[in-house]
PDB file of C-alpha atoms in Angstrom:
ATOM      1  CA  ARG A   1     170.572 115.168 130.858  1.00  0.00           C
ATOM      2  CA  ARG A   2     173.795 113.388 129.744  1.00  0.00           C
ATOM      3  CA  TYR A   3     175.612 117.116 130.166  1.00  0.00           C
ATOM      4  CA  VAL A   4     175.026 117.614 133.452  1.00  0.00           C
ATOM      5  CA  GLN A   5     175.791 113.449 134.456  1.00  0.00           C
ATOM      6  CA  GLU A   6     179.846 114.123 132.682  1.00  0.00           C
ATOM      7  CA  LEU A   7     179.430 117.743 134.615  1.00  0.00           C
ATOM      8  CA  ARG A   8     178.566 115.922 138.090  1.00  0.00           C
ATOM      9  CA  GLY A   9     181.355 113.378 137.289  1.00  0.00           C
ATOM     10  CA  ARG A  10     183.814 116.208 136.736  1.00  0.00           C
ATOM     11  CA  VAL A  11     183.787 118.539 140.210  1.00  0.00           C
ATOM     12  CA  ASP A  12     183.969 118.253 143.835  1.00  0.00           C
ATOM     13  CA  ALA A  13     180.823 119.497 145.662  1.00  0.00           C
ATOM     14  CA  ILE A  14     177.362 119.281 144.120  1.00  0.00           C
ATOM     15  CA  VAL A  15     175.409 121.342 145.910  1.00  0.00           C
ATOM     16  CA  VAL A  16     171.309 122.717 146.236  1.00  0.00           C
ATOM     17  CA  GLY A  17     168.842 124.273 149.033  1.00  0.00           C
ATOM     18  CA  SER A  18     166.162 122.370 150.876  1.00  0.00           C
ATOM     19  CA  GLY A  19     163.951 123.893 148.495  1.00  0.00           C
ATOM     20  CA  THR A  20     165.403 122.064 145.816  1.00  0.00           C
ATOM     21  CA  ALA A  21     166.134 118.760 148.266  1.00  0.00           C
ATOM     22  CA  LEU A  22     162.565 118.637 149.659  1.00  0.00           C
ATOM     23  CA  ALA A  23     161.572 119.197 145.921  1.00  0.00           C
ATOM     24  CA  ASP A  24     163.491 116.908 144.014  1.00  0.00           C
ATOM     25  CA  ASP A  25     164.617 113.952 145.988  1.00  0.00           C
ATOM     26  CA  PRO A  26     167.652 114.095 144.420  1.00  0.00           C
ATOM     27  CA  LEU A  27     170.308 111.353 144.038  1.00  0.00           C
ATOM     28  CA  LEU A  28     172.801 113.953 143.336  1.00  0.00           C
ATOM     29  CA  THR A  29     175.087 111.479 142.178  1.00  0.00           C
ATOM     30  CA  ALA A  30     177.305 111.479 138.451  1.00  0.00           C
ATOM     31  CA  ARG A  31     175.219 109.036 136.448  1.00  0.00           C
ATOM     32  CA  THR A  32     177.657 107.848 133.229  1.00  0.00           C
ATOM     33  CA  SER A  33     180.629 105.698 133.209  1.00  0.00           C
ATOM     34  CA  SER A  34     183.185 107.170 130.772  1.00  0.00           C
ATOM     35  CA  PRO A  35     185.240 108.766 131.978  1.00  0.00           C
ATOM     36  CA  PRO A  36     184.945 107.213 135.137  1.00  0.00           C
ATOM     37  CA  PRO A  37     183.036 110.286 137.369  1.00  0.00           C
ATOM     38  CA  ARG A  38     184.986 111.864 140.442  1.00  0.00           C
ATOM     39  CA  VAL A  39     182.926 110.659 143.342  1.00  0.00           C
ATOM     40  CA  ALA A  40     181.305 114.300 144.597  1.00  0.00           C
ATOM     41  CA  LEU A  41     180.552 115.364 148.219  1.00  0.00           C
ATOM     42  CA  ARG A  42     176.575 116.329 147.975  1.00  0.00           C
ATOM     43  CA  VAL A  43     175.830 119.172 150.052  1.00  0.00           C
ATOM     44  CA  VAL A  44     172.030 120.654 151.070  1.00  0.00           C
ATOM     45  CA  ALA A  45     172.378 124.195 152.276  1.00  0.00           C
ATOM     46  CA  ASP A  46     169.334 123.288 154.783  1.00  0.00           C
ATOM     47  CA  SER A  47     169.089 125.901 157.599  1.00  0.00           C
ATOM     48  CA  GLN A  48     166.220 124.247 159.439  1.00  0.00           C
ATOM     49  CA  LEU A  49     167.196 120.581 158.502  1.00  0.00           C
ATOM     50  CA  GLN A  50     163.900 120.005 156.963  1.00  0.00           C
ATOM     51  CA  ILE A  51     165.444 117.185 154.927  1.00  0.00           C
ATOM     52  CA  SER A  52     163.680 114.317 154.796  1.00  0.00           C
ATOM     53  CA  PRO A  53     165.509 110.994 156.646  1.00  0.00           C
ATOM     54  CA  THR A  54     163.973 109.071 153.857  1.00  0.00           C
ATOM     55  CA  SER A  55     165.214 110.963 150.850  1.00  0.00           C
ATOM     56  CA  GLN A  56     167.520 109.342 148.535  1.00  0.00           C
ATOM     57  CA  LEU A  57     170.085 111.567 149.510  1.00  0.00           C
ATOM     58  CA  VAL A  58     170.559 110.376 153.223  1.00  0.00           C
ATOM     59  CA  GLN A  59     169.298 106.737 152.633  1.00  0.00           C
ATOM     60  CA  THR A  60     172.513 106.741 150.416  1.00  0.00           C
ATOM     61  CA  ALA A  61     174.750 108.785 152.886  1.00  0.00           C
ATOM     62  CA  GLY A  62     176.779 106.003 153.703  1.00  0.00           C
ATOM     63  CA  GLU A  63     177.578 105.063 150.109  1.00  0.00           C
ATOM     64  CA  THR A  64     177.983 108.617 148.993  1.00  0.00           C
ATOM     65  CA  PRO A  65     179.165 111.405 151.542  1.00  0.00           C
ATOM     66  CA  VAL A  66     176.094 113.787 152.088  1.00  0.00           C
ATOM     67  CA  LEU A  67     177.199 117.162 154.380  1.00  0.00           C
ATOM     68  CA  LEU A  68     173.895 119.448 155.529  1.00  0.00           C
ATOM     69  CA  TRP A  69     174.303 122.307 156.538  1.00  0.00           C
ATOM     70  CA  ALA A  70     172.017 124.060 159.182  1.00  0.00           C
ATOM     71  CA  GLY A  71     171.638 127.118 160.954  1.00  0.00           C
ATOM     72  CA  PRO A  72     171.589 127.330 164.818  1.00  0.00           C
ATOM     73  CA  GLN A  73     167.859 126.325 164.314  1.00  0.00           C
ATOM     74  CA  ALA A  74     168.173 122.918 163.677  1.00  0.00           C
ATOM     75  CA  SER A  75     166.908 120.759 166.094  1.00  0.00           C
ATOM     76  CA  PRO A  76     169.193 118.787 168.091  1.00  0.00           C
ATOM     77  CA  THR A  77     167.543 115.537 167.731  1.00  0.00           C
ATOM     78  CA  LYS A  78     167.417 115.385 164.194  1.00  0.00           C
ATOM     79  CA  VAL A  79     170.821 116.622 163.713  1.00  0.00           C
ATOM     80  CA  GLN A  80     171.685 113.008 165.878  1.00  0.00           C
ATOM     81  CA  GLN A  81     169.060 111.172 163.642  1.00  0.00           C
ATOM     82  CA  LEU A  82     170.134 112.444 160.338  1.00  0.00           C
ATOM     83  CA  ARG A  83     174.259 111.775 161.749  1.00  0.00           C
ATOM     84  CA  ASP A  84     172.942 107.965 162.772  1.00  0.00           C
ATOM     85  CA  LEU A  85     171.697 107.705 158.978  1.00  0.00           C
ATOM     86  CA  GLY A  86     175.240 108.459 157.781  1.00  0.00           C
ATOM     87  CA  CYS A  87     175.275 111.744 156.968  1.00  0.00           C
ATOM     88  CA  GLN A  88     177.721 114.509 157.824  1.00  0.00           C
ATOM     89  CA  VAL A  89     175.631 117.699 159.367  1.00  0.00           C
ATOM     90  CA  HIS A  90     177.255 120.505 160.448  1.00  0.00           C
ATOM     91  CA  VAL A  91     175.286 122.967 162.754  1.00  0.00           C
ATOM     92  CA  SER A  92     176.627 126.642 162.254  1.00  0.00           C
ATOM     93  CA  ASN A  93     176.148 129.406 164.651  1.00  0.00           C
ATOM     94  CA  ILE A  94     175.679 132.249 162.368  1.00  0.00           C
ATOM     95  CA  ASP A  95     172.305 133.272 161.845  1.00  0.00           C
ATOM     96  CA  ASP A  96     172.336 135.368 158.543  1.00  0.00           C
ATOM     97  CA  ALA A  97     171.755 132.910 155.730  1.00  0.00           C
ATOM     98  CA  ASN A  98     173.704 134.512 153.135  1.00  0.00           C
ATOM     99  CA  GLU A  99     176.905 134.906 155.752  1.00  0.00           C
ATOM    100  CA  ARG A 100     176.266 131.365 156.693  1.00  0.00           C
ATOM    101  CA  LEU A 101     176.687 130.076 152.936  1.00  0.00           C
ATOM    102  CA  ASP A 102     179.853 132.389 152.639  1.00  0.00           C
ATOM    103  CA  ALA A 103     181.008 130.249 155.472  1.00  0.00           C
ATOM    104  CA  LEU A 104     179.631 127.144 153.401  1.00  0.00           C
ATOM    105  CA  LEU A 105     181.668 127.755 151.026  1.00  0.00           C
ATOM    106  CA  HIS A 106     185.201 128.563 152.452  1.00  0.00           C
ATOM    107  CA  ALA A 107     184.401 125.656 154.635  1.00  0.00           C
ATOM    108  CA  LEU A 108     184.406 123.689 151.099  1.00  0.00           C
ATOM    109  CA  VAL A 109     187.822 124.289 150.363  1.00  0.00           C
ATOM    110  CA  ALA A 110     189.377 124.383 153.425  1.00  0.00           C
ATOM    111  CA  GLU A 111     187.389 120.885 154.797  1.00  0.00           C
ATOM    112  CA  HIS A 112     186.398 118.808 151.417  1.00  0.00           C
ATOM    113  CA  SER A 113     189.593 120.302 149.144  1.00  0.00           C
ATOM    114  CA  ALA A 114     186.347 121.262 146.991  1.00  0.00           C
ATOM    115  CA  THR A 115     187.744 123.713 144.191  1.00  0.00           C
ATOM    116  CA  ASN A 116     185.043 122.716 141.821  1.00  0.00           C
ATOM    117  CA  VAL A 117     181.252 123.049 143.053  1.00  0.00           C
ATOM    118  CA  LEU A 118     178.180 122.490 141.220  1.00  0.00           C
ATOM    119  CA  VAL A 119     175.524 124.563 142.786  1.00  0.00           C
ATOM    120  CA  GLU A 120     171.879 123.303 140.904  1.00  0.00           C
ATOM    121  CA  GLY A 121     169.841 125.250 142.970  1.00  0.00           C
ATOM    122  CA  GLY A 122     167.452 126.278 143.308  1.00  0.00           C
ATOM    123  CA  GLY A 123     166.010 129.938 143.122  1.00  0.00           C
ATOM    124  CA  ARG A 124     166.974 131.213 146.547  1.00  0.00           C
ATOM    125  CA  LEU A 125     170.267 129.480 147.062  1.00  0.00           C
ATOM    126  CA  LEU A 126     171.167 130.910 142.836  1.00  0.00           C
ATOM    127  CA  GLY A 127     170.148 134.258 144.725  1.00  0.00           C
ATOM    128  CA  SER A 128     172.352 134.416 147.379  1.00  0.00           C
ATOM    129  CA  LEU A 129     175.360 132.864 145.703  1.00  0.00           C
ATOM    130  CA  LEU A 130     174.552 135.916 142.917  1.00  0.00           C
ATOM    131  CA  GLU A 131     174.018 138.674 145.691  1.00  0.00           C
ATOM    132  CA  LEU A 132     177.434 137.262 147.131  1.00  0.00           C
ATOM    133  CA  ARG A 133     179.523 136.925 144.261  1.00  0.00           C
ATOM    134  CA  GLU A 134     179.770 134.054 144.442  1.00  0.00           C
ATOM    135  CA  LEU A 135     178.954 132.370 140.850  1.00  0.00           C
ATOM    136  CA  ASP A 136     181.664 132.466 138.163  1.00  0.00           C
ATOM    137  CA  GLN A 137     180.604 130.312 135.211  1.00  0.00           C
ATOM    138  CA  CYS A 138     176.710 129.652 134.167  1.00  0.00           C
ATOM    139  CA  GLU A 139     175.386 126.703 132.172  1.00  0.00           C
ATOM    140  CA  VAL A 140     171.861 127.708 131.555  1.00  0.00           C
ATOM    141  CA  PHE A 141     169.208 124.963 129.831  1.00  0.00           C
ATOM    142  CA  VAL A 142     166.157 126.991 128.424  1.00  0.00           C
ATOM    143  CA  SER A 143     163.761 124.529 127.031  1.00  0.00           C
ATOM    144  CA  PRO A 144     161.374 125.985 124.169  1.00  0.00           C
ATOM    145  CA  LYS A 145     158.014 124.889 126.450  1.00  0.00           C
ATOM    146  CA  ILE A 146     156.458 128.058 127.838  1.00  0.00           C
ATOM    147  CA  ILE A 147     155.013 127.589 131.434  1.00  0.00           C
ATOM    148  CA  GLY A 148     154.419 130.265 134.458  1.00  0.00           C
ATOM    149  CA  GLY A 149     152.620 132.774 134.799  1.00  0.00           C
ATOM    150  CA  SER A 150     152.542 135.969 136.969  1.00  0.00           C
ATOM    151  CA  GLN A 151     152.916 133.075 140.558  1.00  0.00           C
ATOM    152  CA  ALA A 152     155.775 131.061 138.687  1.00  0.00           C
ATOM    153  CA  ILE A 153     159.053 130.677 141.086  1.00  0.00           C
ATOM    154  CA  SER A 154     161.979 132.512 139.352  1.00  0.00           C
ATOM    155  CA  PRO A 155     165.053 130.526 138.412  1.00  0.00           C
ATOM    156  CA  VAL A 156     167.121 133.248 140.542  1.00  0.00           C
ATOM    157  CA  LEU A 157     165.321 134.447 143.411  1.00  0.00           C
ATOM    158  CA  GLY A 158     166.621 136.848 146.543  1.00  0.00           C
ATOM    159  CA  LEU A 159     167.302 140.499 146.114  1.00  0.00           C
ATOM    160  CA  GLY A 160     168.941 140.326 143.130  1.00  0.00           C
ATOM    161  CA  ILE A 161     171.447 143.440 141.946  1.00  0.00           C
ATOM    162  CA  ALA A 162     170.129 147.108 142.465  1.00  0.00           C
ATOM    163  CA  THR A 163     171.467 148.289 139.400  1.00  0.00           C
ATOM    164  CA  LEU A 164     172.743 146.988 135.527  1.00  0.00           C
ATOM    165  CA  ALA A 165     176.588 148.487 137.057  1.00  0.00           C
ATOM    166  CA  GLU A 166     176.530 146.130 139.486  1.00  0.00           C
ATOM    167  CA  SER A 167     176.037 143.148 137.658  1.00  0.00           C
ATOM    168  CA  PRO A 168     178.835 140.811 135.996  1.00  0.00           C
ATOM    169  CA  GLY A 169     179.937 140.703 132.377  1.00  0.00           C
ATOM    170  CA  TYR A 170     180.535 137.833 130.144  1.00  0.00           C
ATOM    171  CA  THR A 171     183.494 136.531 128.430  1.00  0.00           C
ATOM    172  CA  SER A 172     183.329 132.882 126.462  1.00  0.00           C
ATOM    173  CA  VAL A 173     179.818 132.485 125.627  1.00  0.00           C
ATOM    174  CA  ARG A 174     178.518 129.481 124.181  1.00  0.00           C
ATOM    175  CA  MET A 175     175.356 128.811 122.980  1.00  0.00           C
ATOM    176  CA  GLU A 176     174.509 125.476 121.112  1.00  0.00           C
ATOM    177  CA  SER A 177     171.584 122.803 120.830  1.00  0.00           C
ATOM    178  CA  SER A 178     171.396 120.247 123.227  1.00  0.00           C
ATOM    179  CA  GLY A 179     168.532 118.348 121.957  1.00  0.00           C
ATOM    180  CA  ASP A 180     165.670 120.585 122.141  1.00  0.00           C
ATOM    181  CA  ASP A 181     167.378 122.473 124.557  1.00  0.00           C
ATOM    182  CA  ALA A 182     169.214 125.621 124.277  1.00  0.00           C
ATOM    183  CA  HIS A 183     172.774 126.030 126.104  1.00  0.00           C
ATOM    184  CA  ILE A 184     174.278 128.313 127.321  1.00  0.00           C
ATOM    185  CA  SER A 185     177.479 128.242 128.957  1.00  0.00           C
ATOM    186  CA  CYS A 186     179.302 131.392 130.548  1.00  0.00           C
ATOM    187  CA  ARG A 187     182.373 132.926 132.856  1.00  0.00           C
ATOM    188  CA  LEU A 188     180.899 135.618 134.568  1.00  0.00           C
ATOM    189  CA  MET A 189     183.122 138.622 135.093  1.00  0.00           C
ATOM    190  CA  TRP A 190     182.285 140.627 138.002  1.00  0.00           C
ATOM    191  CA  PRO A 191     182.738 144.894 138.720  1.00  0.00           C
ATOM    192  CA  GLY A 192     185.809 146.109 140.690  1.00  0.00           C
TER     193      GLY A 192
END
């Protein structure tokens, strides 16, 4: 957890999907003081603006910026409500979720100067980024606890990669203990 807080303090933006925002009600701030953290733009890819006005993200939007990236089906009333609460809300006219996500990534760089973007999840968002080949580094924590079953949610969802030839290779692989967990860090190298 300490490493994740330090990582949050080194990035320009932190992105989560709507499912993670709803299930975890995260704050997405760097809770560390050494070194003093960078203030990251907190971003939710939320096509239908399902985020609650009472969520921690919305309630702290006046202190730390929040960008909600919505799809064309977002309610204009909810858009205005969230803007009134201090959130930046972008309503995209792109219907396709992956194309809309790609537009978000481009906007983060072009409009927010976010060149270091941390994606904390969830599975659909990570799966979409994998399909778009927009991931370049992985920081994975594996707990020595066995949970789940045939209906368990995977950490990476979506269509996935069809063949091994299409999957990325890895470089700079580092594995180390992090408390009781294993921390695996690597850079992705996409074919072609």
